[in-house]
Short mmCIF file of C-alpha atoms in Angstrom, two decimals:
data_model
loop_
_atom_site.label_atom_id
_atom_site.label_comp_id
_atom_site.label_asym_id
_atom_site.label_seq_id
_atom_site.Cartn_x
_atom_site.Cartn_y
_atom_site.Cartn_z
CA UNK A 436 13.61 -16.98 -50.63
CA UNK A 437 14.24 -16.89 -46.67
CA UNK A 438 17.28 -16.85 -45.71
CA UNK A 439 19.15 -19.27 -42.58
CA UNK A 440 17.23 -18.32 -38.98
CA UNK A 441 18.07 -19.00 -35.88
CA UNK A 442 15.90 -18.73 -32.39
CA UNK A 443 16.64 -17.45 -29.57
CA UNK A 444 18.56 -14.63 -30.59
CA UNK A 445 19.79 -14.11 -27.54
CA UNK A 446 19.78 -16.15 -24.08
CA UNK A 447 21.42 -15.84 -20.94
CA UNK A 448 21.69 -19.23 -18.30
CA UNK A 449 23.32 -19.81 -15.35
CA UNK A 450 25.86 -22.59 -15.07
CA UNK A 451 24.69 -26.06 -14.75
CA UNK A 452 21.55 -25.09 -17.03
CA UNK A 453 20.77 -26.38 -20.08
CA UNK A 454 20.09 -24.85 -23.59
CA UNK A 455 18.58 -26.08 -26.71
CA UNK A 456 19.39 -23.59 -30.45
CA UNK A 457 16.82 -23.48 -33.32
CA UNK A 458 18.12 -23.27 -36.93
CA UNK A 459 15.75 -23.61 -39.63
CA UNK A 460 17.51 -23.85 -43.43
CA UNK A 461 17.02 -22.09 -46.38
CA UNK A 462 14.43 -23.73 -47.81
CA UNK A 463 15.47 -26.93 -49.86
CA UNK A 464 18.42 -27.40 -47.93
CA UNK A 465 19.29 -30.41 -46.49
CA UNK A 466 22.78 -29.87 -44.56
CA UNK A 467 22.56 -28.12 -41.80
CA UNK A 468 26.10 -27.30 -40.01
CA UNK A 469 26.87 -25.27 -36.60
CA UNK A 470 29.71 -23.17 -35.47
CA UNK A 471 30.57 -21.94 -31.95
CA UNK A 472 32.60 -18.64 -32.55
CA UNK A 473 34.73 -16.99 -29.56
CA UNK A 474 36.87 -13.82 -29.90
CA UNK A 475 39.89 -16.37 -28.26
CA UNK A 476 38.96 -19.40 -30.70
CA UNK A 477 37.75 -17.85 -33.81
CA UNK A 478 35.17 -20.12 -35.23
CA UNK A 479 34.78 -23.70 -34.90
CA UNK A 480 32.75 -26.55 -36.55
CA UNK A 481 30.76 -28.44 -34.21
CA UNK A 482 28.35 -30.78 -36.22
CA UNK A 483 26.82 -31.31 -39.31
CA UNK A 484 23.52 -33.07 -39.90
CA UNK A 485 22.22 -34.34 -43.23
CA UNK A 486 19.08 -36.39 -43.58
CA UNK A 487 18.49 -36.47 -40.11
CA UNK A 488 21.60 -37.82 -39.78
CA UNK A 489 25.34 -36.58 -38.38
CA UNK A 490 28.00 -36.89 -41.01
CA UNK A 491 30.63 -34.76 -39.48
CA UNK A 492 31.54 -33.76 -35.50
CA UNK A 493 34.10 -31.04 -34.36
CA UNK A 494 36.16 -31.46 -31.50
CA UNK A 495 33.60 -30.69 -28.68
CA UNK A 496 32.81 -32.83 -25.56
CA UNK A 497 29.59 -34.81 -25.23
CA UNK A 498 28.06 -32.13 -23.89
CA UNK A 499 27.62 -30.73 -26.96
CA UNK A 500 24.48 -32.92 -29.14
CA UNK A 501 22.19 -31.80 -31.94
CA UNK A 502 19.63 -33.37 -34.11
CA UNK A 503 17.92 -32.88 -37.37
CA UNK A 504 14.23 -33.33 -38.47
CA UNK A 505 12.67 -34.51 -41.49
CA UNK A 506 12.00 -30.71 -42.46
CA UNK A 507 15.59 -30.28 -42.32
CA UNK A 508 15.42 -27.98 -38.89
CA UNK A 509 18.05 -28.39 -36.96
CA UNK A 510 18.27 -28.02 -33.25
CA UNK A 511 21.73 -28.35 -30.98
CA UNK A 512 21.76 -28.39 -27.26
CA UNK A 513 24.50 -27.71 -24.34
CA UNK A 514 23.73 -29.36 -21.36
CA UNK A 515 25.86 -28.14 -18.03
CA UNK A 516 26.71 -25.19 -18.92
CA UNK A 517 30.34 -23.95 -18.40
CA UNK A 518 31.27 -20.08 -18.28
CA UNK A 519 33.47 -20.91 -21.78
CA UNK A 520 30.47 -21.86 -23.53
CA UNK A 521 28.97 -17.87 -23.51
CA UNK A 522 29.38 -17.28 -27.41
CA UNK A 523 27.69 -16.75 -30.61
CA UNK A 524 26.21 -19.77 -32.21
CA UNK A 525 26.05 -19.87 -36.19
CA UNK A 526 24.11 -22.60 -38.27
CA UNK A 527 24.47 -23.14 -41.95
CA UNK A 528 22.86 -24.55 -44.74
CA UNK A 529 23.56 -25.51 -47.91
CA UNK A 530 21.66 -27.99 -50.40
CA UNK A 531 23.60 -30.99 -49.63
CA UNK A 532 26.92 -29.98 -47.79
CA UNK A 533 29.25 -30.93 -50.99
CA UNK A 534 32.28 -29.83 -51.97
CA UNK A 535 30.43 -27.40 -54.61
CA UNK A 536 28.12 -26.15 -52.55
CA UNK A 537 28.11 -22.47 -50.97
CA UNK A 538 27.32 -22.29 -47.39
CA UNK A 539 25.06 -19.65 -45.87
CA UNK A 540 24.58 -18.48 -42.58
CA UNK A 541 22.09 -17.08 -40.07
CA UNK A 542 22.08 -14.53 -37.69
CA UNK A 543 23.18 -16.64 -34.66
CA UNK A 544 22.20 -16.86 -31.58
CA UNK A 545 24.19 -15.13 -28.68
CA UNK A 546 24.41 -17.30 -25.68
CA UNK A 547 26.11 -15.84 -22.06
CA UNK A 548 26.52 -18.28 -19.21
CA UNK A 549 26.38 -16.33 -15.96
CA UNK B 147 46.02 -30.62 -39.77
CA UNK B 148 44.49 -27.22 -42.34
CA UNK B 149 45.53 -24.08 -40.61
CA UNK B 150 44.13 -20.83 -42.06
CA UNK B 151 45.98 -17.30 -41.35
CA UNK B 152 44.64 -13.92 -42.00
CA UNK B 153 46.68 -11.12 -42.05
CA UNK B 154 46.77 -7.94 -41.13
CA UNK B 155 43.93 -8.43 -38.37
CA UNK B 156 43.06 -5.31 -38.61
CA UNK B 157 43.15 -2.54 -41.07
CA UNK B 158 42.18 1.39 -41.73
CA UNK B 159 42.23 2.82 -45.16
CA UNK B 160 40.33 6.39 -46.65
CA UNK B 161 37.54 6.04 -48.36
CA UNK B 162 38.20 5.01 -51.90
CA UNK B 163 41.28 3.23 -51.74
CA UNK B 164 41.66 -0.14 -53.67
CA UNK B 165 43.41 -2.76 -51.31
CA UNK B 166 43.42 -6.49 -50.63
CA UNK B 167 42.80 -9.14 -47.77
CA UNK B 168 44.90 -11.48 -47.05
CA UNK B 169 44.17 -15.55 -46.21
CA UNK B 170 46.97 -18.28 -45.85
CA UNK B 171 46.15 -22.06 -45.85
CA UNK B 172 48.34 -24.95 -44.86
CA UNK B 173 47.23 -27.76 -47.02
CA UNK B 174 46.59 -27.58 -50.50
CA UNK B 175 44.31 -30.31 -51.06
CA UNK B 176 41.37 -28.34 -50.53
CA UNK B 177 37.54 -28.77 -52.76
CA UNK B 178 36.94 -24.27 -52.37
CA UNK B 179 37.60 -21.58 -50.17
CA UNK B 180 35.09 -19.06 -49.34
CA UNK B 181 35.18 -15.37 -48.25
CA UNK B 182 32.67 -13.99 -45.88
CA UNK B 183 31.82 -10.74 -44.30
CA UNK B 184 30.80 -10.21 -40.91
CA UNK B 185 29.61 -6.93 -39.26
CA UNK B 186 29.51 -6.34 -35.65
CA UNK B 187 27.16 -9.07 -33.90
CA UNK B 188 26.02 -10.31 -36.72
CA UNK B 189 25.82 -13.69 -38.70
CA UNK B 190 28.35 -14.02 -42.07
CA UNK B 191 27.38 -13.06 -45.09
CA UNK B 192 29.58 -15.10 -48.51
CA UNK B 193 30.73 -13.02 -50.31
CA UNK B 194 32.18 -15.22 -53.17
CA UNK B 195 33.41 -19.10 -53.21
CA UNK B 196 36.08 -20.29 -55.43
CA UNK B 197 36.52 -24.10 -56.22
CA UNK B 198 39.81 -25.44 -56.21
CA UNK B 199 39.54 -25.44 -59.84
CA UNK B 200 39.12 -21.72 -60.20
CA UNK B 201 41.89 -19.21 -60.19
CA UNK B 202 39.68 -16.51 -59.31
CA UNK B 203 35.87 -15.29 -58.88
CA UNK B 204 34.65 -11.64 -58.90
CA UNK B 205 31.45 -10.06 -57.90
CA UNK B 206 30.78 -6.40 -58.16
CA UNK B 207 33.78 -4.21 -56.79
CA UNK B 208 35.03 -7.68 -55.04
CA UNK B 209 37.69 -9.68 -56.63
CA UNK B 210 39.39 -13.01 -55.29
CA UNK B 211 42.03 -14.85 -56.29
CA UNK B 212 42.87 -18.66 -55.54
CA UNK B 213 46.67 -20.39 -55.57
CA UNK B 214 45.76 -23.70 -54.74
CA UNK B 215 49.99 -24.32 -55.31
CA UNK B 216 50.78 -21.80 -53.17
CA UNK B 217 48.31 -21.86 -50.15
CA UNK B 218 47.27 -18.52 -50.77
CA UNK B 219 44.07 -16.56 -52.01
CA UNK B 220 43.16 -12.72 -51.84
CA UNK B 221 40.29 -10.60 -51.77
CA UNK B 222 40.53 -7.25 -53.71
CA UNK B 223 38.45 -4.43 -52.97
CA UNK B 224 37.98 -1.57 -55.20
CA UNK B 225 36.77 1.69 -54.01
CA UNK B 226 36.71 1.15 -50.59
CA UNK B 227 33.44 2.72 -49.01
CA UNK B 228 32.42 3.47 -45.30
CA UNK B 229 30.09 0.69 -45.83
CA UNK B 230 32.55 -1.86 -46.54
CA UNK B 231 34.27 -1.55 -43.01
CA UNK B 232 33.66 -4.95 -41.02
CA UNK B 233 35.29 -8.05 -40.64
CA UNK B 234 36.29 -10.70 -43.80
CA UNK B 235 36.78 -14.34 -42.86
CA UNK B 236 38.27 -16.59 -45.46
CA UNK B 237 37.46 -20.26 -45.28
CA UNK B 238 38.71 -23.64 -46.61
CA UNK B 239 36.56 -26.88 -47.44
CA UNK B 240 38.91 -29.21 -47.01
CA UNK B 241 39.21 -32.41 -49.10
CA UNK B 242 37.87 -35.81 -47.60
CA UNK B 243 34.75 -37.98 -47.08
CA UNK B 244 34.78 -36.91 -43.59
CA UNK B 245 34.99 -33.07 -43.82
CA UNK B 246 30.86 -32.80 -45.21
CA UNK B 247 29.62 -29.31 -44.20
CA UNK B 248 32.92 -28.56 -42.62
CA UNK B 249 34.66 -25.25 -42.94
CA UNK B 250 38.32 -24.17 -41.33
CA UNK B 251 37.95 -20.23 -41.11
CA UNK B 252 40.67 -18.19 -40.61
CA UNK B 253 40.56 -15.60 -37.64
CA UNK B 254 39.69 -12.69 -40.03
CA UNK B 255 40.69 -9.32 -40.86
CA UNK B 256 39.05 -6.38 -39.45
CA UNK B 257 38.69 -3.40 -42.15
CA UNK B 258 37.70 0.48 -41.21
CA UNK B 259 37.25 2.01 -43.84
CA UNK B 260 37.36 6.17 -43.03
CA UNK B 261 35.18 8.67 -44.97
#
């Protein structure tokens, strides 16, 4: 089985840009959750989607927005980018985001505002 | 508020030394906590999950323990190799209709392990 990936990799933008993650979930999953993860701030939860739908939301400003399709891929998007946003982005699935239910990530994507 | 503490944050042992990871939580009422490893750029890999009705969960050389009473779980590692050096992340799933697909990670412990 495939595991959790995520596209771009990598990305670099200028401030004032804006960015748009892939994640696409193991398959069968159908909770998709993403983490923003800083050397200063550890990892945080940002959103989780579940049947095309958000469930949960982190303490991140508007700017921060993501969505979910009916294939369960997940996208997120950053729009005016700040220096503090350059990190590495995580998505994870899991079948249906319960409390029994093992989480597992991808790859991430590394993003650097310049 | 769930806090989650890791310590050391960092940590060198010789190769094949048994020793154990740390993780600290806050508030008890918790549905599993979860131990990942992460190397070097990389996305986390679980390494074993515990529900809060477990005491403890092992999986090859990797042992963890759970004391839901106490706040407090550990990950023991048994014959430390080289290829075991990177950094473990504990992390909580916290009890409540509004915490779906949420997970409070601690800040993690970094492990060398020397040849």
């Amino acid at each position: 089985k495939a595991g959790v990936t995520q596209t771009p990799r990598y990305l670099i933008k200028t401030r004032g840009q804006q960015v748009t993650l892939s994640c696409s979930p193991i398959s069968g999953h159908r909770s998709v959750s993403w983490y923003q993860q800083t050397p200063g701030q550890g990892l945080q939860f940002l959103f989780e989607y579940f049947s095309e739908t958000q469930r949960n939301k982190g303490n991140f400003p508007g700017r921060f927005s993501g969505r979910q399709f009916s294939n369960s891929r997940s996208e997120m998007n950053v729009s005016t980018l700040e220096l503090g946003d350059s990190a590495l982005y995580l998505c994870a699935s899991s079948l249906r985001g319960g409390p029994t239910d093992t989480q597992y990530f991808g790859p991430g994507t590394r993003l650097t505002v310049l | 508020k769930q806090e989650v503490t890791q310590i050391p944050a960092a940590l060198s042992v010789p190769e094949g030394e048994n020793l154990v990871l740390n993780c600290s939580f806050t508030d008890s009422a918790i549905y599993n906590l979860q131990w990942f490893r992460q190397d070097p750029g990389k996305g986390l890999t679980s390494l074993l999950l515990i529900q809060s009705s477990q005491r403890e969960q092992t999986s090859g050389r990797l042992n963890a323990s759970l004391d839901k009473s106490s706040g407090r779980s550990t990950l023991y590692i048994a014959a430390s190799q080289p290829g075991d050096s990177a950094t473990y992340l504990c992390a909580v799933n916290r009890r409540g209709s509004s915490n779906t697909g949420k997970l409070i990670f601690g800040q993690g412990t970094t492990l060398q392990v020397k040849p």
